[in-house]
């Protein structure tokens, strides 16, 4: 592993730049990135999984999301013109030529970074006032106790 400085201050169309607050870690991440796990991935890449963060920049074709909003980043990325072309961001390049093309050419890097560029449809708004105010979570803690731990899923009022 090495530290890289990547330029991602201006999002592509239909994407957002997220300042990562917390990112999930799989028990077998080490095996994926050292080649012991048989998940094919392009290299080099920034690792990652699902994450929580605040939007810092949005593409001009964004309709609802707002800068500063807390979002959950879904790691399942689908082809917009072929929903069967899907992959797990920075974990597995998928089963089709379309999914491999998307991971290699467009969405290679994951969320183990200070900032990540992700598709708009993978940004799921969270109700920060309810989670961090009413329920007493703090944004980094959501990664451990909340969204990744299951406390947020399916609970009414947590999504924005």
PDB file of C-alpha atoms in Angstrom:
ATOM      1  CA  UNK A   1       0.000   0.000   0.000  1.00  0.00           C
ATOM      2  CA  UNK A   2       1.060   3.553  -0.632  1.00  0.00           C
ATOM      3  CA  UNK A   3      -0.393   7.028  -0.240  1.00  0.00           C
ATOM      4  CA  UNK A   4      -1.452   8.650  -3.495  1.00  0.00           C
ATOM      5  CA  UNK A   5      -2.761  12.119  -4.216  1.00  0.00           C
ATOM      6  CA  UNK A   6      -5.601  11.940  -6.725  1.00  0.00           C
ATOM      7  CA  UNK A   7      -7.411  14.906  -8.192  1.00  0.00           C
ATOM      8  CA  UNK A   8     -11.157  14.575  -7.792  1.00  0.00           C
ATOM      9  CA  UNK A   9     -12.443  18.027  -6.992  1.00  0.00           C
ATOM     10  CA  UNK A  10     -14.797  18.201  -9.987  1.00  0.00           C
ATOM     11  CA  UNK A  11     -17.248  15.318 -10.332  1.00  0.00           C
ATOM     12  CA  UNK A  12     -18.057  13.641 -13.638  1.00  0.00           C
ATOM     13  CA  UNK A  13     -21.647  13.874 -14.865  1.00  0.00           C
ATOM     14  CA  UNK A  14     -24.059  11.910 -12.679  1.00  0.00           C
ATOM     15  CA  UNK A  15     -21.571  11.630  -9.814  1.00  0.00           C
ATOM     16  CA  UNK A  16     -20.777  13.172  -6.456  1.00  0.00           C
ATOM     17  CA  UNK A  17     -17.607  13.740  -4.480  1.00  0.00           C
ATOM     18  CA  UNK A  18     -17.928  12.568  -0.892  1.00  0.00           C
ATOM     19  CA  UNK A  19     -15.648  13.395   2.043  1.00  0.00           C
ATOM     20  CA  UNK A  20     -15.421   9.988   3.696  1.00  0.00           C
ATOM     21  CA  UNK A  21     -16.213   9.903   7.408  1.00  0.00           C
ATOM     22  CA  UNK A  22     -16.307   6.136   7.950  1.00  0.00           C
ATOM     23  CA  UNK A  23     -15.778   3.180   5.618  1.00  0.00           C
ATOM     24  CA  UNK A  24     -16.701  -0.423   6.222  1.00  0.00           C
ATOM     25  CA  UNK A  25     -13.998  -3.066   6.349  1.00  0.00           C
ATOM     26  CA  UNK A  26     -14.625  -6.667   5.392  1.00  0.00           C
ATOM     27  CA  UNK A  27     -13.005  -9.445   7.428  1.00  0.00           C
ATOM     28  CA  UNK A  28     -11.285 -10.651   4.241  1.00  0.00           C
ATOM     29  CA  UNK A  29     -10.164  -7.299   2.782  1.00  0.00           C
ATOM     30  CA  UNK A  30      -6.516  -8.183   3.374  1.00  0.00           C
ATOM     31  CA  UNK A  31      -6.877 -11.389   1.353  1.00  0.00           C
ATOM     32  CA  UNK A  32      -8.561  -9.494  -1.516  1.00  0.00           C
ATOM     33  CA  UNK A  33      -5.788  -6.937  -1.829  1.00  0.00           C
ATOM     34  CA  UNK A  34      -2.848  -9.299  -1.328  1.00  0.00           C
ATOM     35  CA  UNK A  35      -4.226 -11.730  -3.941  1.00  0.00           C
ATOM     36  CA  UNK A  36      -5.122 -14.628  -1.612  1.00  0.00           C
ATOM     37  CA  UNK A  37      -8.869 -14.203  -2.272  1.00  0.00           C
ATOM     38  CA  UNK A  38      -9.875 -15.028  -5.853  1.00  0.00           C
ATOM     39  CA  UNK A  39     -11.733 -11.745  -6.505  1.00  0.00           C
ATOM     40  CA  UNK A  40     -10.469 -10.332  -9.783  1.00  0.00           C
ATOM     41  CA  UNK A  41      -9.787  -6.598  -9.492  1.00  0.00           C
ATOM     42  CA  UNK A  42      -7.781  -4.162 -11.576  1.00  0.00           C
ATOM     43  CA  UNK A  43      -4.652  -2.745 -10.004  1.00  0.00           C
ATOM     44  CA  UNK A  44      -3.593  -0.308  -8.860  1.00  0.00           C
ATOM     45  CA  UNK A  45      -6.773   0.863  -7.147  1.00  0.00           C
ATOM     46  CA  UNK A  46      -7.951   2.583  -3.994  1.00  0.00           C
ATOM     47  CA  UNK A  47      -9.606  -0.055  -1.820  1.00  0.00           C
ATOM     48  CA  UNK A  48     -12.957   0.298  -0.187  1.00  0.00           C
ATOM     49  CA  UNK A  49     -16.470  -0.852   0.531  1.00  0.00           C
ATOM     50  CA  UNK A  50     -19.651   0.940   1.587  1.00  0.00           C
ATOM     51  CA  UNK A  51     -19.069   4.184   3.470  1.00  0.00           C
ATOM     52  CA  UNK A  52     -20.622   7.184   5.170  1.00  0.00           C
ATOM     53  CA  UNK A  53     -19.664  10.732   4.316  1.00  0.00           C
ATOM     54  CA  UNK A  54     -20.692  14.256   3.428  1.00  0.00           C
ATOM     55  CA  UNK A  55     -21.180  15.491  -0.114  1.00  0.00           C
ATOM     56  CA  UNK A  56     -18.579  18.115  -1.072  1.00  0.00           C
ATOM     57  CA  UNK A  57     -19.313  18.492  -4.800  1.00  0.00           C
ATOM     58  CA  UNK A  58     -22.099  17.469  -7.144  1.00  0.00           C
ATOM     59  CA  UNK A  59     -22.404  17.113 -10.903  1.00  0.00           C
ATOM     60  CA  UNK A  60     -24.643  19.692 -12.577  1.00  0.00           C
ATOM     61  CA  UNK A  61     -27.224  17.022 -13.461  1.00  0.00           C
ATOM     62  CA  UNK A  62     -28.028  16.396  -9.768  1.00  0.00           C
ATOM     63  CA  UNK A  63     -31.705  16.874  -8.935  1.00  0.00           C
ATOM     64  CA  UNK A  64     -32.149  16.333  -5.180  1.00  0.00           C
ATOM     65  CA  UNK A  65     -28.868  15.755  -3.335  1.00  0.00           C
ATOM     66  CA  UNK A  66     -27.257  18.786  -1.664  1.00  0.00           C
ATOM     67  CA  UNK A  67     -23.704  19.753  -0.812  1.00  0.00           C
ATOM     68  CA  UNK A  68     -22.978  19.028   2.855  1.00  0.00           C
ATOM     69  CA  UNK A  69     -25.585  16.257   3.061  1.00  0.00           C
ATOM     70  CA  UNK A  70     -24.701  13.059   4.951  1.00  0.00           C
ATOM     71  CA  UNK A  71     -25.003   9.991   2.721  1.00  0.00           C
ATOM     72  CA  UNK A  72     -24.429   6.271   2.791  1.00  0.00           C
ATOM     73  CA  UNK A  73     -22.416   5.098  -0.230  1.00  0.00           C
ATOM     74  CA  UNK A  74     -23.672   1.792  -1.589  1.00  0.00           C
ATOM     75  CA  UNK A  75     -20.759  -0.264  -2.941  1.00  0.00           C
ATOM     76  CA  UNK A  76     -22.874  -2.076  -5.561  1.00  0.00           C
ATOM     77  CA  UNK A  77     -22.385  -0.146  -8.803  1.00  0.00           C
ATOM     78  CA  UNK A  78     -24.664  -0.963 -11.735  1.00  0.00           C
ATOM     79  CA  UNK A  79     -24.398  -0.088 -15.395  1.00  0.00           C
ATOM     80  CA  UNK A  80     -26.967   2.587 -16.177  1.00  0.00           C
ATOM     81  CA  UNK A  81     -27.725   1.018 -19.550  1.00  0.00           C
ATOM     82  CA  UNK A  82     -27.487  -2.583 -18.300  1.00  0.00           C
ATOM     83  CA  UNK A  83     -28.519  -3.319 -14.691  1.00  0.00           C
ATOM     84  CA  UNK A  84     -27.115  -6.838 -15.082  1.00  0.00           C
ATOM     85  CA  UNK A  85     -23.636  -5.284 -15.366  1.00  0.00           C
ATOM     86  CA  UNK A  86     -22.853  -4.740 -11.701  1.00  0.00           C
ATOM     87  CA  UNK A  87     -19.837  -5.065  -9.430  1.00  0.00           C
ATOM     88  CA  UNK A  88     -18.714  -4.398  -5.877  1.00  0.00           C
ATOM     89  CA  UNK A  89     -16.644  -1.236  -5.798  1.00  0.00           C
ATOM     90  CA  UNK A  90     -12.952  -2.001  -5.156  1.00  0.00           C
ATOM     91  CA  UNK A  91     -13.831  -5.586  -4.150  1.00  0.00           C
ATOM     92  CA  UNK A  92     -14.943  -7.592  -7.180  1.00  0.00           C
ATOM     93  CA  UNK A  93     -15.192  -6.610 -10.839  1.00  0.00           C
ATOM     94  CA  UNK A  94     -18.310  -8.659 -11.522  1.00  0.00           C
ATOM     95  CA  UNK A  95     -19.386 -11.305 -13.998  1.00  0.00           C
ATOM     96  CA  UNK A  96     -19.862  -9.467 -17.279  1.00  0.00           C
ATOM     97  CA  UNK A  97     -17.673  -7.618 -19.725  1.00  0.00           C
ATOM     98  CA  UNK A  98     -19.788  -4.524 -18.992  1.00  0.00           C
ATOM     99  CA  UNK A  99     -19.128  -4.674 -15.251  1.00  0.00           C
ATOM    100  CA  UNK A 100     -15.417  -5.232 -15.810  1.00  0.00           C
ATOM    101  CA  UNK A 101     -15.296  -2.240 -18.186  1.00  0.00           C
ATOM    102  CA  UNK A 102     -17.062   0.002 -15.653  1.00  0.00           C
ATOM    103  CA  UNK A 103     -14.739  -0.989 -12.818  1.00  0.00           C
ATOM    104  CA  UNK A 104     -11.560  -0.734 -14.862  1.00  0.00           C
ATOM    105  CA  UNK A 105     -12.363   2.457 -16.787  1.00  0.00           C
ATOM    106  CA  UNK A 106     -14.752   4.540 -14.667  1.00  0.00           C
ATOM    107  CA  UNK A 107     -15.334   3.463 -11.049  1.00  0.00           C
ATOM    108  CA  UNK A 108     -12.020   1.799 -10.181  1.00  0.00           C
ATOM    109  CA  UNK A 109     -11.384   3.448  -6.821  1.00  0.00           C
ATOM    110  CA  UNK A 110     -13.199   2.763  -3.568  1.00  0.00           C
ATOM    111  CA  UNK A 111     -13.759   4.583  -0.288  1.00  0.00           C
ATOM    112  CA  UNK A 112     -10.492   3.985   1.605  1.00  0.00           C
ATOM    113  CA  UNK A 113      -9.564   7.591   0.917  1.00  0.00           C
ATOM    114  CA  UNK A 114     -10.266  11.050   2.214  1.00  0.00           C
ATOM    115  CA  UNK A 115     -12.556  11.733  -0.767  1.00  0.00           C
ATOM    116  CA  UNK A 116     -14.330   9.427  -3.207  1.00  0.00           C
ATOM    117  CA  UNK A 117     -16.170  10.047  -6.455  1.00  0.00           C
ATOM    118  CA  UNK A 118     -19.284   7.862  -6.676  1.00  0.00           C
ATOM    119  CA  UNK A 119     -22.355   7.560  -8.911  1.00  0.00           C
ATOM    120  CA  UNK A 120     -25.275   9.728  -7.767  1.00  0.00           C
ATOM    121  CA  UNK A 121     -27.538   6.692  -7.519  1.00  0.00           C
ATOM    122  CA  UNK A 122     -25.159   5.163  -4.966  1.00  0.00           C
ATOM    123  CA  UNK A 123     -25.545   8.142  -2.602  1.00  0.00           C
ATOM    124  CA  UNK A 124     -28.338   7.325  -0.180  1.00  0.00           C
ATOM    125  CA  UNK A 125     -29.269  10.373   1.913  1.00  0.00           C
ATOM    126  CA  UNK A 126     -29.268   9.873   5.674  1.00  0.00           C
ATOM    127  CA  UNK A 127     -31.190  11.914   8.206  1.00  0.00           C
ATOM    128  CA  UNK A 128     -28.208  13.408  10.049  1.00  0.00           C
ATOM    129  CA  UNK A 129     -30.360  15.333  12.552  1.00  0.00           C
ATOM    130  CA  UNK A 130     -32.172  12.156  13.587  1.00  0.00           C
ATOM    131  CA  UNK A 131     -29.105   9.894  13.639  1.00  0.00           C
ATOM    132  CA  UNK A 132     -26.564  12.270  15.146  1.00  0.00           C
ATOM    133  CA  UNK A 133     -28.905  14.467  17.148  1.00  0.00           C
ATOM    134  CA  UNK A 134     -31.902  12.502  18.353  1.00  0.00           C
ATOM    135  CA  UNK A 135     -30.252   9.094  18.553  1.00  0.00           C
ATOM    136  CA  UNK A 136     -26.870  10.321  19.747  1.00  0.00           C
ATOM    137  CA  UNK A 137     -24.677   8.743  17.072  1.00  0.00           C
ATOM    138  CA  UNK A 138     -21.761  10.697  15.679  1.00  0.00           C
ATOM    139  CA  UNK A 139     -20.992  10.358  11.990  1.00  0.00           C
ATOM    140  CA  UNK A 140     -17.806   8.224  12.328  1.00  0.00           C
ATOM    141  CA  UNK A 141     -19.604   5.960  14.794  1.00  0.00           C
ATOM    142  CA  UNK A 142     -22.302   5.200  12.243  1.00  0.00           C
ATOM    143  CA  UNK A 143     -19.769   3.107  10.382  1.00  0.00           C
ATOM    144  CA  UNK A 144     -19.354   0.801  13.360  1.00  0.00           C
ATOM    145  CA  UNK A 145     -22.657   0.964  15.201  1.00  0.00           C
ATOM    146  CA  UNK A 146     -25.132   2.220  12.643  1.00  0.00           C
ATOM    147  CA  UNK A 147     -25.319   1.569   8.952  1.00  0.00           C
ATOM    148  CA  UNK A 148     -22.697  -1.183   8.801  1.00  0.00           C
ATOM    149  CA  UNK A 149     -23.818  -2.696  12.098  1.00  0.00           C
ATOM    150  CA  UNK A 150     -27.442  -2.904  10.951  1.00  0.00           C
ATOM    151  CA  UNK A 151     -29.025  -0.358  13.318  1.00  0.00           C
ATOM    152  CA  UNK A 152     -30.064   1.963  10.488  1.00  0.00           C
ATOM    153  CA  UNK A 153     -31.369  -0.533   7.943  1.00  0.00           C
ATOM    154  CA  UNK A 154     -35.124  -0.664   7.699  1.00  0.00           C
ATOM    155  CA  UNK A 155     -35.681   1.807  10.527  1.00  0.00           C
ATOM    156  CA  UNK A 156     -38.280   4.463   9.757  1.00  0.00           C
ATOM    157  CA  UNK A 157     -37.089   8.048   9.942  1.00  0.00           C
ATOM    158  CA  UNK A 158     -33.371   7.457   9.524  1.00  0.00           C
ATOM    159  CA  UNK A 159     -33.272   8.088   5.800  1.00  0.00           C
ATOM    160  CA  UNK A 160     -33.459  11.715   4.763  1.00  0.00           C
TER     161      UNK A 160
END
